[in-house]
Short mmCIF file of C-alpha atoms in Angstrom, two decimals:
data_model
loop_
_atom_site.label_atom_id
_atom_site.label_comp_id
_atom_site.label_asym_id
_atom_site.label_seq_id
_atom_site.Cartn_x
_atom_site.Cartn_y
_atom_site.Cartn_z
CA UNK A 1 -0.12 0.04 -0.12
CA UNK A 2 3.06 2.26 1.11
CA UNK A 3 4.71 1.41 -2.08
CA UNK A 4 1.64 2.08 -4.51
CA UNK A 5 1.34 5.60 -2.63
CA UNK A 6 4.86 6.74 -3.52
CA UNK A 7 4.27 5.56 -7.17
CA UNK A 8 1.46 7.64 -7.41
CA UNK A 9 3.34 10.41 -6.44
CA UNK A 10 6.26 10.12 -8.55
CA UNK A 11 4.08 9.69 -11.65
CA UNK A 12 2.14 12.95 -10.85
CA UNK A 13 5.34 14.48 -10.32
CA UNK A 14 7.02 13.37 -13.39
CA UNK A 15 4.08 14.42 -15.36
CA UNK A 16 4.49 18.04 -14.68
CA UNK A 17 7.60 18.03 -17.07
CA UNK A 18 5.10 17.10 -19.90
CA UNK A 19 3.29 20.44 -19.40
CA UNK A 20 3.98 23.23 -21.71
CA UNK A 21 3.91 25.85 -19.34
CA UNK A 22 4.26 29.73 -20.09
CA UNK A 23 7.47 29.53 -21.94
CA UNK A 24 6.45 32.32 -24.38
CA UNK A 25 4.17 34.37 -22.61
CA UNK A 26 4.32 38.26 -22.49
CA UNK A 27 3.21 40.54 -20.08
CA UNK A 28 0.07 42.78 -20.71
CA UNK A 29 1.91 46.22 -19.89
CA UNK A 30 3.66 45.49 -23.46
CA UNK A 31 0.46 45.78 -25.17
CA UNK A 32 -1.72 48.82 -26.36
CA UNK A 33 -5.14 47.20 -27.14
CA UNK A 34 -6.33 48.76 -30.43
CA UNK A 35 -10.18 49.68 -30.75
CA UNK A 36 -10.17 51.52 -34.12
CA UNK A 37 -8.31 52.71 -37.04
CA UNK A 38 -8.72 55.75 -39.18
CA UNK A 39 -6.93 56.03 -42.53
CA UNK A 40 -6.71 59.41 -44.05
CA UNK A 41 -4.33 61.01 -46.86
CA UNK A 42 -1.52 62.95 -45.23
CA UNK A 43 -2.09 66.83 -45.52
CA UNK A 44 1.51 67.50 -45.82
CA UNK A 45 2.15 64.89 -48.44
CA UNK A 46 -0.51 63.34 -50.61
CA UNK A 47 1.23 60.27 -51.44
CA UNK A 48 1.60 59.57 -47.56
CA UNK A 49 -0.98 57.61 -45.42
CA UNK A 50 -1.91 59.18 -42.08
CA UNK A 51 -2.99 56.60 -39.56
CA UNK A 52 -4.92 57.43 -36.38
CA UNK A 53 -5.39 54.43 -33.88
CA UNK A 54 -7.52 54.56 -30.98
CA UNK A 55 -6.26 52.55 -28.24
CA UNK A 56 -8.42 51.66 -24.85
CA UNK A 57 -7.19 52.90 -21.38
CA UNK A 58 -6.57 50.41 -18.88
CA UNK A 59 -8.77 51.45 -15.78
CA UNK A 60 -6.73 51.82 -12.48
CA UNK A 61 -10.07 50.74 -10.73
CA UNK A 62 -13.42 49.57 -11.12
CA UNK A 63 -15.96 52.36 -12.52
CA UNK A 64 -13.31 54.78 -13.57
CA UNK A 65 -13.51 55.90 -17.27
CA UNK A 66 -9.60 55.29 -17.98
CA UNK A 67 -6.13 56.02 -16.84
CA UNK A 68 -5.44 59.83 -16.36
CA UNK A 69 -8.66 61.51 -18.06
CA UNK A 70 -12.47 61.53 -18.61
CA UNK A 71 -11.98 59.59 -21.87
CA UNK A 72 -11.68 55.97 -21.82
CA UNK A 73 -9.53 55.88 -24.83
CA UNK A 74 -6.75 57.59 -26.63
CA UNK A 75 -5.94 58.47 -30.06
CA UNK A 76 -2.38 58.05 -31.54
CA UNK A 77 -1.36 59.82 -34.90
CA UNK A 78 1.52 58.18 -37.28
CA UNK A 79 2.40 58.70 -41.01
CA UNK A 80 4.03 56.30 -43.32
CA UNK A 81 4.21 55.58 -46.98
CA UNK A 82 2.45 52.34 -46.10
CA UNK A 83 -0.05 51.45 -43.53
CA UNK A 84 2.44 48.83 -41.65
CA UNK A 85 4.98 51.62 -41.72
CA UNK A 86 2.80 53.91 -39.99
CA UNK A 87 1.64 51.05 -37.72
CA UNK A 88 5.31 50.31 -36.56
CA UNK A 89 5.69 53.75 -35.48
CA UNK A 90 3.19 53.65 -33.12
CA UNK A 91 5.55 52.52 -30.49
CA UNK A 92 7.66 55.38 -30.93
CA UNK A 93 4.77 57.54 -29.47
CA UNK A 94 2.76 55.30 -27.28
CA UNK A 95 5.41 52.84 -25.81
CA UNK A 96 3.46 49.66 -26.24
CA UNK A 97 3.25 47.38 -29.23
CA UNK A 98 0.00 47.64 -30.78
CA UNK A 99 -2.25 44.56 -30.28
CA UNK A 100 -5.07 44.08 -32.71
CA UNK A 101 -7.14 41.29 -31.90
CA UNK A 102 -9.80 43.51 -30.11
CA UNK A 103 -10.30 46.14 -33.15
CA UNK A 104 -13.61 46.96 -33.59
CA UNK A 105 -13.78 49.24 -36.82
CA UNK A 106 -11.47 50.45 -39.68
CA UNK A 107 -12.58 53.87 -41.22
CA UNK A 108 -11.51 55.27 -44.57
CA UNK A 109 -11.86 58.79 -45.63
CA UNK A 110 -13.94 59.29 -48.72
CA UNK A 111 -10.96 61.38 -50.27
CA UNK A 112 -8.50 58.43 -49.66
CA UNK A 113 -10.95 55.72 -50.82
CA UNK A 114 -11.61 57.64 -54.04
CA UNK A 115 -7.70 58.07 -55.05
CA UNK A 116 -5.99 54.74 -53.93
CA UNK A 117 -7.23 51.13 -53.92
CA UNK A 118 -8.53 50.26 -50.44
CA UNK A 119 -6.70 46.70 -50.97
CA UNK A 120 -3.75 48.56 -50.70
CA UNK A 121 -4.51 50.24 -47.48
CA UNK A 122 -6.05 47.08 -45.91
CA UNK A 123 -3.36 44.69 -47.00
CA UNK A 124 -1.79 44.42 -43.67
CA UNK A 125 -5.27 43.68 -41.65
CA UNK A 126 -5.85 40.57 -44.02
CA UNK A 127 -2.37 39.05 -43.71
CA UNK A 128 -1.40 39.89 -39.94
CA UNK A 129 -2.36 36.89 -37.70
CA UNK A 130 -3.71 39.06 -34.83
CA UNK A 131 -6.61 40.96 -36.54
CA UNK A 132 -9.65 39.41 -36.92
CA UNK A 133 -11.59 39.09 -40.26
CA UNK A 134 -15.11 40.36 -38.41
CA UNK A 135 -13.58 43.78 -37.86
CA UNK A 136 -16.03 46.24 -39.42
CA UNK A 137 -15.05 48.76 -42.10
CA UNK A 138 -16.69 51.68 -43.24
CA UNK A 139 -16.15 55.16 -45.17
CA UNK A 140 -16.46 58.78 -43.87
CA UNK A 141 -17.43 61.96 -45.54
CA UNK A 142 -14.08 64.08 -44.98
CA UNK A 143 -11.37 63.11 -42.45
CA UNK A 144 -11.62 59.79 -40.92
CA UNK A 145 -9.81 60.62 -37.74
CA UNK A 146 -12.42 63.25 -36.77
CA UNK A 147 -14.85 60.33 -36.35
CA UNK A 148 -12.76 59.03 -33.45
CA UNK A 149 -12.34 62.23 -31.42
CA UNK A 150 -15.91 62.70 -30.16
CA UNK A 151 -17.43 61.55 -26.75
CA UNK A 152 -19.51 58.56 -27.00
CA UNK A 153 -23.22 58.61 -26.06
CA UNK A 154 -23.36 55.40 -23.99
CA UNK A 155 -20.42 53.25 -25.31
CA UNK A 156 -16.85 53.46 -23.55
CA UNK A 157 -15.08 54.45 -26.85
CA UNK A 158 -16.09 55.84 -30.16
CA UNK A 159 -15.08 52.97 -32.09
CA UNK A 160 -17.70 50.91 -30.07
CA UNK A 161 -20.41 53.33 -30.84
CA UNK A 162 -19.64 53.38 -34.57
CA UNK A 163 -19.74 49.92 -34.69
CA UNK A 164 -22.97 49.63 -32.94
CA UNK A 165 -24.36 52.43 -34.90
CA UNK A 166 -23.66 50.60 -38.20
CA UNK A 167 -25.10 47.08 -36.90
CA UNK A 168 -28.26 48.75 -35.20
CA UNK A 169 -29.22 50.66 -38.58
CA UNK A 170 -28.69 47.43 -40.58
CA UNK A 171 -30.95 45.44 -38.34
CA UNK A 172 -33.66 47.82 -37.23
CA UNK A 173 -33.68 50.70 -39.89
CA UNK A 174 -32.08 48.73 -43.05
CA UNK A 175 -30.67 52.16 -43.99
CA UNK A 176 -27.17 50.64 -44.13
CA UNK A 177 -25.28 47.48 -44.51
CA UNK A 178 -22.78 45.88 -41.70
CA UNK A 179 -19.60 45.01 -43.47
CA UNK A 180 -16.36 43.22 -42.03
CA UNK A 181 -13.19 42.51 -43.42
CA UNK A 182 -14.49 39.09 -44.63
CA UNK A 183 -17.68 39.99 -46.35
CA UNK A 184 -15.55 43.05 -48.14
CA UNK A 185 -12.80 40.92 -49.13
CA UNK A 186 -15.46 38.21 -50.87
CA UNK A 187 -17.05 41.46 -52.57
CA UNK A 188 -13.78 42.88 -54.03
CA UNK A 189 -12.41 39.22 -55.16
CA UNK A 190 -15.94 38.16 -57.12
CA UNK A 191 -16.33 38.26 -60.53
CA UNK A 192 -17.62 41.61 -60.57
CA UNK A 193 -15.17 43.50 -58.14
CA UNK A 194 -17.88 45.77 -56.85
CA UNK A 195 -18.40 46.58 -53.30
CA UNK A 196 -20.07 48.67 -50.86
CA UNK A 197 -19.60 49.76 -47.20
CA UNK A 198 -21.23 51.95 -44.76
CA UNK A 199 -21.00 55.69 -45.21
CA UNK A 200 -20.55 57.79 -42.03
CA UNK A 201 -21.28 61.59 -41.94
CA UNK A 202 -21.36 64.17 -39.11
CA UNK A 203 -23.71 66.51 -37.86
CA UNK A 204 -23.41 70.10 -37.54
CA UNK A 205 -22.88 69.46 -34.12
CA UNK A 206 -20.00 66.97 -35.09
CA UNK A 207 -21.98 63.99 -33.87
CA UNK A 208 -21.44 60.75 -36.29
CA UNK A 209 -24.45 59.17 -38.07
CA UNK A 210 -24.41 56.37 -40.54
CA UNK A 211 -26.06 57.51 -44.03
CA UNK A 212 -26.46 54.90 -46.78
CA UNK A 213 -23.57 53.13 -48.62
CA UNK A 214 -20.41 54.18 -50.47
CA UNK A 215 -19.89 51.98 -53.57
CA UNK A 216 -17.00 50.69 -55.02
CA UNK A 217 -15.69 49.29 -58.28
CA UNK A 218 -12.08 47.60 -58.52
CA UNK A 219 -11.13 48.85 -55.24
CA UNK A 220 -11.75 52.51 -55.71
CA UNK A 221 -15.06 54.42 -54.55
CA UNK A 222 -17.33 55.52 -57.34
CA UNK A 223 -20.07 57.30 -55.33
CA UNK A 224 -22.96 56.75 -52.66
CA UNK A 225 -26.38 55.48 -52.65
CA UNK A 226 -28.86 57.24 -50.10
CA UNK A 227 -30.39 55.29 -47.14
CA UNK A 228 -33.59 55.15 -48.95
CA UNK A 229 -31.88 53.43 -51.83
CA UNK A 230 -30.07 51.25 -49.41
CA UNK A 231 -33.58 50.01 -48.08
CA UNK A 232 -34.56 49.15 -51.91
CA UNK A 233 -30.90 47.40 -52.43
CA UNK A 234 -31.17 45.20 -49.34
CA UNK A 235 -34.64 43.89 -50.37
CA UNK A 236 -33.05 43.02 -53.86
CA UNK A 237 -30.17 41.22 -52.28
CA UNK A 238 -32.41 39.45 -49.69
CA UNK A 239 -30.86 40.97 -46.61
CA UNK A 240 -33.53 43.08 -45.38
CA UNK A 241 -33.92 43.03 -41.63
CA UNK A 242 -36.54 45.35 -40.44
CA UNK A 243 -37.76 49.13 -41.56
CA UNK A 244 -40.41 51.63 -42.08
CA UNK A 245 -42.15 52.29 -45.00
CA UNK A 246 -43.83 55.55 -45.49
CA UNK A 247 -46.83 56.29 -47.38
CA UNK A 248 -47.93 59.69 -48.54
CA UNK A 249 -51.61 60.86 -47.77
CA UNK A 250 -53.64 61.30 -50.96
CA UNK A 251 -54.90 64.84 -50.05
CA UNK A 252 -51.69 66.04 -48.22
CA UNK A 253 -48.42 64.68 -49.47
CA UNK A 254 -46.54 66.46 -46.59
CA UNK A 255 -48.77 64.25 -44.25
CA UNK A 256 -47.16 60.44 -44.15
CA UNK A 257 -48.62 57.28 -42.49
CA UNK A 258 -46.05 54.33 -41.74
CA UNK A 259 -46.07 50.49 -42.00
CA UNK A 260 -43.26 48.52 -40.11
CA UNK A 261 -41.84 45.77 -42.34
CA UNK A 262 -40.95 42.88 -39.74
CA UNK A 263 -39.74 40.47 -42.97
CA UNK A 264 -38.74 40.37 -46.53
CA UNK A 265 -38.20 37.74 -48.89
CA UNK A 266 -36.97 38.25 -52.39
CA UNK A 267 -36.64 35.41 -55.13
CA UNK A 268 -34.76 36.25 -57.99
CA UNK A 269 -35.02 34.52 -61.46
CA UNK A 270 -32.03 35.42 -64.42
CA UNK A 271 -32.37 34.44 -68.00
CA UNK A 272 -29.12 35.56 -69.52
CA UNK A 273 -27.84 35.59 -73.20
CA UNK A 274 -24.88 37.20 -74.74
CA UNK A 275 -26.52 40.59 -75.54
CA UNK A 276 -29.69 40.45 -73.63
CA UNK A 277 -30.75 39.48 -69.98
CA UNK A 278 -34.00 39.62 -68.17
CA UNK A 279 -34.60 39.29 -64.50
CA UNK A 280 -37.92 38.43 -62.74
CA UNK A 281 -37.85 39.63 -59.18
CA UNK A 282 -40.64 38.73 -56.40
CA UNK A 283 -40.54 40.45 -53.14
CA UNK A 284 -42.80 39.43 -50.31
CA UNK A 285 -43.19 41.62 -47.30
CA UNK A 286 -45.09 41.25 -44.06
CA UNK A 287 -45.52 43.99 -41.41
CA UNK A 288 -47.85 46.09 -39.18
CA UNK A 289 -49.50 49.48 -39.26
CA UNK A 290 -47.21 52.01 -37.33
CA UNK A 291 -48.99 55.33 -38.11
CA UNK A 292 -52.51 55.94 -39.43
CA UNK A 293 -53.35 59.65 -40.07
CA UNK A 294 -55.55 59.73 -43.02
CA UNK A 295 -56.69 56.12 -44.18
CA UNK A 296 -59.28 53.85 -42.50
CA UNK A 297 -58.78 50.03 -42.65
CA UNK A 298 -61.58 48.98 -40.65
CA UNK A 299 -62.61 46.29 -42.95
CA UNK A 300 -60.79 43.56 -44.96
CA UNK A 301 -61.14 45.01 -48.37
CA UNK A 302 -59.96 48.08 -46.97
CA UNK A 303 -56.85 46.37 -45.67
CA UNK A 304 -56.40 44.84 -49.39
CA UNK A 305 -56.46 48.22 -50.97
CA UNK A 306 -53.79 49.44 -48.17
CA UNK A 307 -51.66 46.52 -49.12
CA UNK A 308 -51.64 47.79 -52.53
CA UNK A 309 -50.65 51.15 -51.55
CA UNK A 310 -47.69 50.20 -49.77
CA UNK A 311 -46.73 47.68 -52.53
CA UNK A 312 -46.87 50.76 -55.03
CA UNK A 313 -44.38 52.85 -52.84
CA UNK A 314 -42.05 49.95 -52.33
CA UNK A 315 -42.11 49.00 -56.00
CA UNK A 316 -41.15 52.46 -56.88
CA UNK A 317 -38.14 52.87 -54.55
CA UNK A 318 -36.83 49.44 -56.00
CA UNK A 319 -37.38 50.54 -59.57
CA UNK A 320 -35.74 54.00 -59.16
CA UNK A 321 -32.77 52.18 -57.09
CA UNK A 322 -32.36 49.77 -60.12
CA UNK A 323 -32.48 52.80 -62.59
CA UNK A 324 -29.68 54.60 -60.78
CA UNK A 325 -27.10 51.90 -60.47
CA UNK A 326 -27.99 50.84 -64.21
CA UNK A 327 -27.37 54.41 -65.13
CA UNK A 328 -24.26 54.22 -62.97
CA UNK A 329 -23.05 50.84 -64.55
CA UNK A 330 -22.41 49.28 -61.16
CA UNK A 331 -23.95 45.93 -60.61
CA UNK A 332 -24.56 46.22 -56.88
CA UNK A 333 -27.01 43.16 -56.68
CA UNK A 334 -24.54 40.75 -57.82
CA UNK A 335 -26.39 39.78 -60.92
CA UNK A 336 -23.12 39.04 -62.83
CA UNK A 337 -21.96 36.53 -59.83
CA UNK A 338 -25.26 34.76 -60.19
CA UNK A 339 -24.78 34.34 -63.74
CA UNK A 340 -20.99 33.03 -63.18
CA UNK A 341 -22.35 30.73 -60.74
CA UNK A 342 -25.09 29.15 -63.02
CA UNK A 343 -23.09 29.19 -66.34
CA UNK A 344 -19.36 30.17 -66.19
CA UNK A 345 -18.86 29.72 -69.68
CA UNK A 346 -21.50 32.31 -70.86
CA UNK A 347 -20.08 34.57 -67.95
CA UNK A 348 -16.71 34.75 -69.80
CA UNK A 349 -18.26 35.55 -73.08
CA UNK A 350 -19.99 38.76 -71.53
CA UNK A 351 -17.87 39.52 -68.63
CA UNK A 352 -15.96 42.32 -70.53
CA UNK A 353 -19.23 43.78 -71.67
CA UNK A 354 -21.19 43.57 -68.38
CA UNK A 355 -21.49 47.16 -67.23
CA UNK A 356 -22.88 48.05 -70.60
CA UNK A 357 -25.26 45.08 -70.66
CA UNK A 358 -26.22 45.54 -66.98
CA UNK A 359 -27.22 48.93 -67.71
CA UNK A 360 -29.87 47.59 -70.29
CA UNK A 361 -30.96 44.55 -68.22
CA UNK A 362 -34.76 44.17 -68.28
CA UNK A 363 -36.00 43.88 -64.59
CA UNK A 364 -39.65 42.59 -63.93
CA UNK A 365 -40.24 43.54 -60.33
CA UNK A 366 -43.32 42.13 -58.31
CA UNK A 367 -44.10 43.29 -54.86
CA UNK A 368 -46.57 41.63 -52.38
CA UNK A 369 -47.52 43.20 -48.94
CA UNK A 370 -49.16 41.48 -46.23
CA UNK A 371 -50.14 43.65 -43.11
CA UNK A 372 -50.79 41.24 -40.48
CA UNK A 373 -51.40 43.69 -37.47
CA UNK A 374 -53.00 47.10 -37.13
CA UNK A 375 -51.36 48.03 -33.94
CA UNK A 376 -54.61 48.54 -32.11
CA UNK A 377 -58.13 47.44 -31.85
CA UNK A 378 -59.33 49.93 -34.45
CA UNK A 379 -58.01 50.26 -38.20
CA UNK A 380 -58.30 53.75 -38.58
CA UNK A 381 -56.70 56.85 -37.09
CA UNK A 382 -56.82 56.99 -33.45
CA UNK A 383 -57.63 60.73 -33.03
CA UNK A 384 -60.20 62.13 -34.43
CA UNK A 385 -60.01 65.53 -36.43
#
């Protein structure tokens, strides 16, 4: 019995030599944890990149906003001929090595996105082992660094606020898209090489908000689409979350009623020939009344009539959006990619002329609306005039 006890002790002791331990560990004070990146053209030299990196401040105690100030973050500016060079210079100012695995968002100014290929600026973040492909990306109107300088409303850092703004706007209003490095890379490396990213703006008070999408062809920004057009685009892509449809009153165009769209499903059927392509699109919506101001739908036949009004409003927006992107000759709905998946040989025949072919595609769009809830016990305006 005594011998068995010693054997067990020896086995347990010897097993410790098989453990890996922490031979390659690095202490936390070595690192500064990156929250956001802003990329701009240098004001001194247009051939140089200006990099603004936002770091979170470690709090000295529970409940404090951050070390040494009222903000939980600090911004460091560096410059370089390449993104990597500017990144390596961060240590010269911060005294810590940048750690990228917790990065929330990367912002690129519209000036930079229009003049240089965004793949050139994002190359480091795709290749390095620390940044995650789920980092959000966006384009800013004006200097990107200005969007990291404000004071967040609820979140601890501006980077987290900007990330949540894009996420919530996509999910609850469908007025932008949430795009990360992974989805952007897929768009840029598709057969079409067209892509889109959230477009951020600032109010007169300097408060950032998201407004539609910035559009790209072969890595360079070509323009923007409005929040309303973004709603139509998301329906066409079958990526619509939820949102509001406004219906003008017949006798007063300035007065609008609203319907909340809870779900949207889209089916697309494409018939492609060498110089002629036709597309049938069926959009099925389901939702509830948000506001009634000039319409009564207290009978089933009136509900059907109101469904038709909503369908017309949505149809007009979808058709106008399609017309706009056809005029711009930029296939944002991925029609060319769909043709490639179905018939690669056919796609290779029309690929070079696709922008011109896309501008002449015949779209047949049908919208079906189903109002399932009036939002109250009565299907008419709540207040009497």
